[in-house]
C-alpha positions as a Markdown table, in Angstrom:
| # | Residue | x | y | z |
|---|---|---|---|---|
| 1 | Met | -115.7 | 119.1 | 163.7 |
| 2 | Asp | -119.5 | 117.5 | 162.8 |
| 3 | Phe | -118.2 | 115.0 | 161.6 |
| 4 | Phe | -115.4 | 113.9 | 164.5 |
| 5 | Asp | -118.8 | 114.0 | 166.9 |
| 6 | Asn | -121.2 | 111.4 | 164.4 |
| 7 | Phe | -117.6 | 109.3 | 164.9 |
| 8 | Leu | -117.7 | 109.2 | 168.5 |
| 9 | Asp | -121.4 | 109.1 | 168.8 |
| 10 | Ile | -120.7 | 105.7 | 165.8 |
| 11 | Leu | -118.0 | 104.1 | 168.7 |
| 12 | Trp | -119.7 | 104.6 | 171.7 |
| 13 | Trp | -122.7 | 103.5 | 169.8 |
| 14 | Ser | -120.8 | 100.5 | 168.4 |
| 15 | Leu | -120.1 | 100.0 | 171.9 |
| 16 | Trp | -122.6 | 99.8 | 173.9 |
| 17 | Val | -123.9 | 96.8 | 171.0 |
| 18 | Thr | -121.2 | 94.8 | 171.4 |
| 19 | Ile | -121.7 | 95.5 | 175.6 |
| 20 | Trp | -125.6 | 94.4 | 175.3 |
| 21 | Val | -124.2 | 91.8 | 172.5 |
| 22 | Met | -122.3 | 89.4 | 175.0 |
| 23 | Phe | -124.4 | 90.3 | 177.8 |
| 24 | Ile | -127.1 | 88.3 | 176.4 |
| 25 | Phe | -125.1 | 85.8 | 175.2 |
| 26 | Leu | -124.0 | 85.2 | 178.8 |
| 27 | Met | -127.8 | 84.6 | 180.3 |
| 28 | Ile | -128.3 | 82.7 | 177.4 |
| 29 | Arg | -125.0 | 81.1 | 178.0 |
| 30 | Phe | -126.6 | 80.7 | 182.5 |
| 31 | Val | -129.5 | 79.3 | 181.5 |
| 32 | Ile | -128.2 | 76.3 | 179.6 |
| 33 | Asp | -126.1 | 75.4 | 182.0 |
| 34 | Ala | -128.9 | 75.7 | 185.4 |
| 35 | Trp | -130.9 | 73.4 | 182.4 |
| 36 | Arg | -128.0 | 70.8 | 181.4 |
| 37 | Asp | -127.0 | 70.3 | 186.5 |
| 38 | Asn | -128.4 | 67.2 | 187.1 |
| 39 | Glu | -127.8 | 67.9 | 191.0 |
| 40 | Ile | -130.8 | 70.4 | 190.8 |
| 41 | Gly | -134.3 | 69.7 | 190.2 |
| 42 | Thr | -136.8 | 70.7 | 187.4 |
| 43 | Gly | -138.7 | 73.9 | 190.2 |
| 44 | Ala | -134.7 | 75.3 | 190.6 |
| 45 | Lys | -134.1 | 75.2 | 186.9 |
| 46 | Val | -137.5 | 76.9 | 186.5 |
| 47 | Gly | -136.7 | 79.2 | 188.7 |
| 48 | Trp | -133.3 | 80.5 | 188.0 |
| 49 | Thr | -134.6 | 80.7 | 184.4 |
| 50 | Leu | -137.3 | 83.8 | 185.7 |
| 51 | Leu | -134.6 | 85.4 | 187.6 |
| 52 | Leu | -132.4 | 85.6 | 185.2 |
| 53 | Ile | -135.4 | 86.7 | 182.5 |
| 54 | Leu | -137.2 | 89.2 | 185.1 |
| 55 | Leu | -133.8 | 90.9 | 186.4 |
| 56 | Pro | -131.6 | 89.2 | 183.9 |
| 57 | Ala | -128.4 | 91.7 | 186.1 |
| 58 | Leu | -128.8 | 91.1 | 189.3 |
| 59 | Gly | -130.1 | 87.3 | 188.5 |
| 60 | Ala | -126.8 | 86.8 | 186.4 |
| 61 | Leu | -124.1 | 88.7 | 189.9 |
| 62 | Ile | -126.2 | 86.3 | 192.0 |
| 63 | Tyr | -126.1 | 83.3 | 189.5 |
| 64 | Leu | -122.1 | 83.6 | 189.3 |
| 65 | Leu | -122.2 | 84.4 | 193.2 |
| 66 | Ala | -124.0 | 80.5 | 193.9 |
| 67 | Arg | -122.9 | 78.3 | 190.6 |
| 68 | Gly | -120.0 | 80.2 | 189.0 |
| 69 | Lys | -117.4 | 77.4 | 191.1 |
| 70 | Gly | -120.0 | 74.8 | 189.8 |
| 71 | Met | -120.6 | 75.8 | 186.2 |
| 72 | Thr | -116.3 | 75.6 | 185.9 |
| 73 | Glu | -116.6 | 72.1 | 186.9 |
| 74 | Arg | -119.4 | 71.0 | 184.8 |
| 75 | Asp | -117.4 | 72.6 | 182.6 |
| 76 | Met | -114.1 | 71.3 | 182.5 |
| 77 | Ala | -116.4 | 67.8 | 182.5 |
| 78 | Ala | -117.7 | 68.8 | 179.2 |
| 79 | Ala | -114.6 | 69.2 | 178.4 |
| 80 | Arg | -112.6 | 65.6 | 179.2 |
| 81 | Asp | -115.9 | 63.4 | 178.4 |
| 82 | Tyr | -115.4 | 65.2 | 174.6 |
| 83 | Arg | -111.8 | 64.8 | 174.9 |
| 84 | Ala | -112.7 | 61.0 | 175.6 |
| 85 | Ala | -114.6 | 60.6 | 172.5 |
| 86 | Glu | -112.5 | 62.1 | 170.3 |
| 87 | Val | -109.5 | 59.7 | 171.1 |
| 88 | Glu | -111.6 | 56.6 | 171.2 |
| 89 | Phe | -113.1 | 58.5 | 167.7 |
| 90 | Thr | -109.1 | 59.1 | 166.6 |
| 91 | Arg | -108.3 | 55.5 | 167.5 |
| 92 | Ser | -111.4 | 53.6 | 165.8 |
| 93 | Leu | -110.5 | 54.9 | 162.5 |
| 94 | Ala | -106.7 | 54.7 | 163.0 |
| 95 | Tyr | -107.4 | 50.7 | 163.7 |
| 96 | Asp | -110.3 | 48.3 | 163.6 |
| 97 | Asp | -111.9 | 46.1 | 166.6 |
| 98 | Ala | -109.3 | 43.7 | 165.2 |
| 99 | Asp | -106.7 | 45.2 | 165.7 |
| 100 | Ile | -106.8 | 47.4 | 169.6 |
| 101 | Asp | -107.7 | 43.4 | 170.9 |
| 102 | Ala | -103.9 | 42.6 | 169.7 |
| 103 | Leu | -102.4 | 46.1 | 170.5 |
| 104 | Lys | -104.2 | 44.9 | 174.3 |
| 105 | Arg | -102.6 | 42.2 | 174.5 |
| 106 | Gln | -99.3 | 43.1 | 173.5 |
| 107 | Pro | -96.9 | 40.9 | 175.8 |
| 108 | Ala | -95.4 | 44.1 | 177.0 |
| 109 | Thr | -99.3 | 45.6 | 178.4 |
| 110 | Glu | -99.8 | 41.9 | 180.2 |
| 111 | Ile | -97.3 | 41.6 | 181.9 |
| 112 | Ser | -97.1 | 46.0 | 183.1 |
| 113 | Arg | -100.6 | 44.3 | 184.7 |
| 114 | Ala | -99.6 | 41.1 | 186.1 |
| 115 | Lys | -97.0 | 42.6 | 187.6 |
| 116 | Ala | -99.4 | 45.1 | 189.9 |
| 117 | Leu | -101.3 | 41.9 | 190.1 |
| 118 | Leu | -98.6 | 41.1 | 192.2 |
| 119 | Asp | -96.7 | 44.8 | 193.5 |
| 120 | Ser | -100.4 | 44.4 | 195.8 |
| 121 | Gly | -100.5 | 41.0 | 197.0 |
| 122 | Ala | -103.0 | 39.5 | 194.6 |
| 123 | Ile | -100.6 | 36.7 | 193.0 |
| 124 | Thr | -97.9 | 35.0 | 194.1 |
| 125 | Pro | -94.6 | 35.3 | 192.1 |
| 126 | Glu | -94.6 | 31.7 | 190.7 |
| 127 | Glu | -97.6 | 33.0 | 189.1 |
| 128 | Phe | -96.4 | 35.6 | 187.8 |
| 129 | Ala | -93.4 | 33.7 | 186.3 |
| 130 | Gln | -96.3 | 32.1 | 185.6 |
| 131 | Leu | -98.2 | 34.8 | 183.6 |
| 132 | Lys | -95.2 | 35.8 | 181.9 |
| 133 | Ala | -94.1 | 33.1 | 179.9 |
| 134 | Arg | -97.8 | 32.7 | 179.1 |
| 135 | Ala | -97.5 | 36.6 | 177.2 |
| 136 | Leu | -94.2 | 35.8 | 175.7 |
| 137 | Ala | -94.8 | 32.1 | 174.4 |
Protein backbone atom coordinates (compact mmCIF):
# COMPACT_ATOMS: atom_id res chain seq x y z
CA MET A 1 0.00 0.00 0.00
CA ASP A 2 2.90 2.33 0.69
CA PHE A 3 4.19 1.98 -2.88
CA PHE A 4 0.74 2.76 -4.28
CA ASP A 5 0.45 5.90 -2.13
CA ASN A 6 3.89 7.07 -3.24
CA PHE A 7 2.99 6.42 -6.87
CA LEU A 8 -0.21 8.49 -6.55
CA ASP A 9 1.78 11.26 -4.86
CA ILE A 10 4.21 11.26 -7.79
CA LEU A 11 1.36 11.40 -10.29
CA TRP A 12 -0.34 14.21 -8.37
CA TRP A 13 2.94 16.15 -8.14
CA SER A 14 3.59 15.61 -11.88
CA LEU A 15 0.13 16.94 -12.72
CA TRP A 16 0.71 20.14 -10.72
CA VAL A 17 4.17 20.68 -12.19
CA THR A 18 2.70 20.31 -15.69
CA ILE A 19 -0.07 22.79 -14.91
CA TRP A 20 2.41 25.34 -13.53
CA VAL A 21 4.75 25.00 -16.51
CA MET A 22 1.82 25.46 -18.93
CA PHE A 23 0.62 28.48 -16.95
CA ILE A 24 4.07 30.09 -17.03
CA PHE A 25 4.32 29.57 -20.80
CA LEU A 26 0.84 31.07 -21.17
CA MET A 27 1.87 34.15 -19.19
CA ILE A 28 4.98 34.55 -21.36
CA ARG A 29 2.79 34.20 -24.46
CA PHE A 30 0.41 36.93 -23.25
CA VAL A 31 3.26 39.33 -22.46
CA ILE A 32 4.84 38.73 -25.88
CA ASP A 33 1.48 39.30 -27.57
CA ALA A 34 0.92 42.56 -25.70
CA TRP A 35 4.33 43.89 -26.72
CA ARG A 36 4.05 42.92 -30.39
CA ASP A 37 0.70 44.71 -30.81
CA ASN A 38 1.26 48.01 -32.62
CA GLU A 39 -2.25 49.30 -31.93
CA ILE A 40 -1.72 49.97 -28.23
CA GLY A 41 0.76 52.34 -26.65
CA THR A 42 3.70 51.63 -24.43
CA GLY A 43 1.74 52.53 -21.29
CA ALA A 44 -0.91 49.93 -22.07
CA LYS A 45 1.80 47.35 -22.76
CA VAL A 46 3.43 48.07 -19.41
CA GLY A 47 0.01 47.93 -17.73
CA TRP A 48 -0.82 44.53 -19.21
CA THR A 49 2.62 43.21 -18.26
CA LEU A 50 2.25 44.41 -14.66
CA LEU A 51 -1.27 42.97 -14.41
CA LEU A 52 -0.06 39.61 -15.71
CA ILE A 53 2.88 39.58 -13.29
CA LEU A 54 1.13 40.88 -10.17
CA LEU A 55 -2.22 39.06 -10.58
CA PRO A 56 -1.42 36.20 -12.95
CA ALA A 57 -4.65 34.17 -12.85
CA LEU A 58 -6.99 37.17 -12.91
CA GLY A 59 -4.75 38.98 -15.42
CA ALA A 60 -4.77 35.97 -17.76
CA LEU A 61 -8.55 35.72 -17.63
CA ILE A 62 -8.98 39.46 -18.27
CA TYR A 63 -6.42 39.36 -21.09
CA LEU A 64 -8.20 36.48 -22.81
CA LEU A 65 -11.57 38.19 -22.54
CA ALA A 66 -10.34 41.63 -23.62
CA ARG A 67 -7.73 40.76 -26.24
CA GLY A 68 -8.23 37.12 -27.21
CA LYS A 69 -9.73 37.84 -30.64
CA GLY A 70 -7.01 40.35 -31.51
CA MET A 71 -4.40 37.84 -30.38
CA THR A 72 -5.79 35.32 -32.85
CA GLU A 73 -5.82 37.89 -35.66
CA ARG A 74 -2.20 38.86 -34.95
CA ASP A 75 -1.22 35.17 -34.98
CA MET A 76 -2.95 34.63 -38.32
CA ALA A 77 -1.31 37.73 -39.83
CA ALA A 78 2.11 36.58 -38.61
CA ALA A 79 1.49 33.12 -40.10
CA ARG A 80 0.51 34.66 -43.46
CA ASP A 81 3.61 36.87 -43.45
CA TYR A 82 5.81 33.90 -42.57
CA ARG A 83 4.25 31.80 -45.33
CA ALA A 84 4.71 34.57 -47.91
CA ALA A 85 8.37 34.97 -46.93
CA GLU A 86 8.83 31.20 -47.10
CA VAL A 87 7.31 31.04 -50.59
CA GLU A 88 9.42 33.96 -51.79
CA PHE A 89 12.57 32.37 -50.38
CA THR A 90 11.77 29.03 -52.02
CA ARG A 91 11.07 30.77 -55.30
CA SER A 92 14.40 32.58 -55.08
CA LEU A 93 16.16 29.23 -54.62
CA ALA A 94 14.44 27.70 -57.63
CA TYR A 95 14.93 30.59 -60.04
CA ASP A 96 17.37 33.41 -60.39
CA ASP A 97 16.05 36.92 -61.06
CA ALA A 98 16.30 36.56 -64.84
CA ASP A 99 14.19 33.38 -64.74
CA ILE A 100 11.53 35.08 -62.59
CA ASP A 101 11.39 38.04 -64.98
CA ALA A 102 11.03 35.63 -67.92
CA LEU A 103 8.19 33.82 -66.13
CA LYS A 104 6.41 37.12 -65.54
CA ARG A 105 6.70 37.96 -69.25
CA GLN A 106 5.20 34.72 -70.54
CA PRO A 107 2.58 35.31 -73.23
CA ALA A 108 -0.25 33.77 -71.24
CA THR A 109 0.43 36.10 -68.32
CA GLU A 110 0.56 39.18 -70.52
CA ILE A 111 -2.59 38.18 -72.40
CA SER A 112 -4.51 37.53 -69.16
CA ARG A 113 -3.48 40.95 -67.85
CA ALA A 114 -4.59 42.57 -71.09
CA LYS A 115 -7.91 40.66 -70.95
CA ALA A 116 -8.48 41.97 -67.42
CA LEU A 117 -7.88 45.50 -68.69
CA LEU A 118 -10.29 44.89 -71.57
CA ASP A 119 -12.97 43.53 -69.23
CA SER A 120 -12.61 46.52 -66.93
CA GLY A 121 -13.01 48.90 -69.88
CA ALA A 122 -9.55 50.40 -69.50
CA ILE A 123 -8.56 49.47 -73.05
CA THR A 124 -10.41 49.01 -76.33
CA PRO A 125 -10.69 45.72 -78.25
CA GLU A 126 -8.19 47.06 -80.78
CA GLU A 127 -5.65 47.79 -78.03
CA PHE A 128 -6.26 44.31 -76.64
CA ALA A 129 -5.53 42.80 -80.06
CA GLN A 130 -2.29 44.81 -80.28
CA LEU A 131 -1.19 43.69 -76.80
CA LYS A 132 -2.07 40.09 -77.62
CA ALA A 133 -0.08 40.22 -80.89
CA ARG A 134 2.91 41.75 -79.08
CA ALA A 135 2.79 39.03 -76.39
CA LEU A 136 2.67 36.26 -78.96
CA ALA A 137 5.48 37.74 -81.07
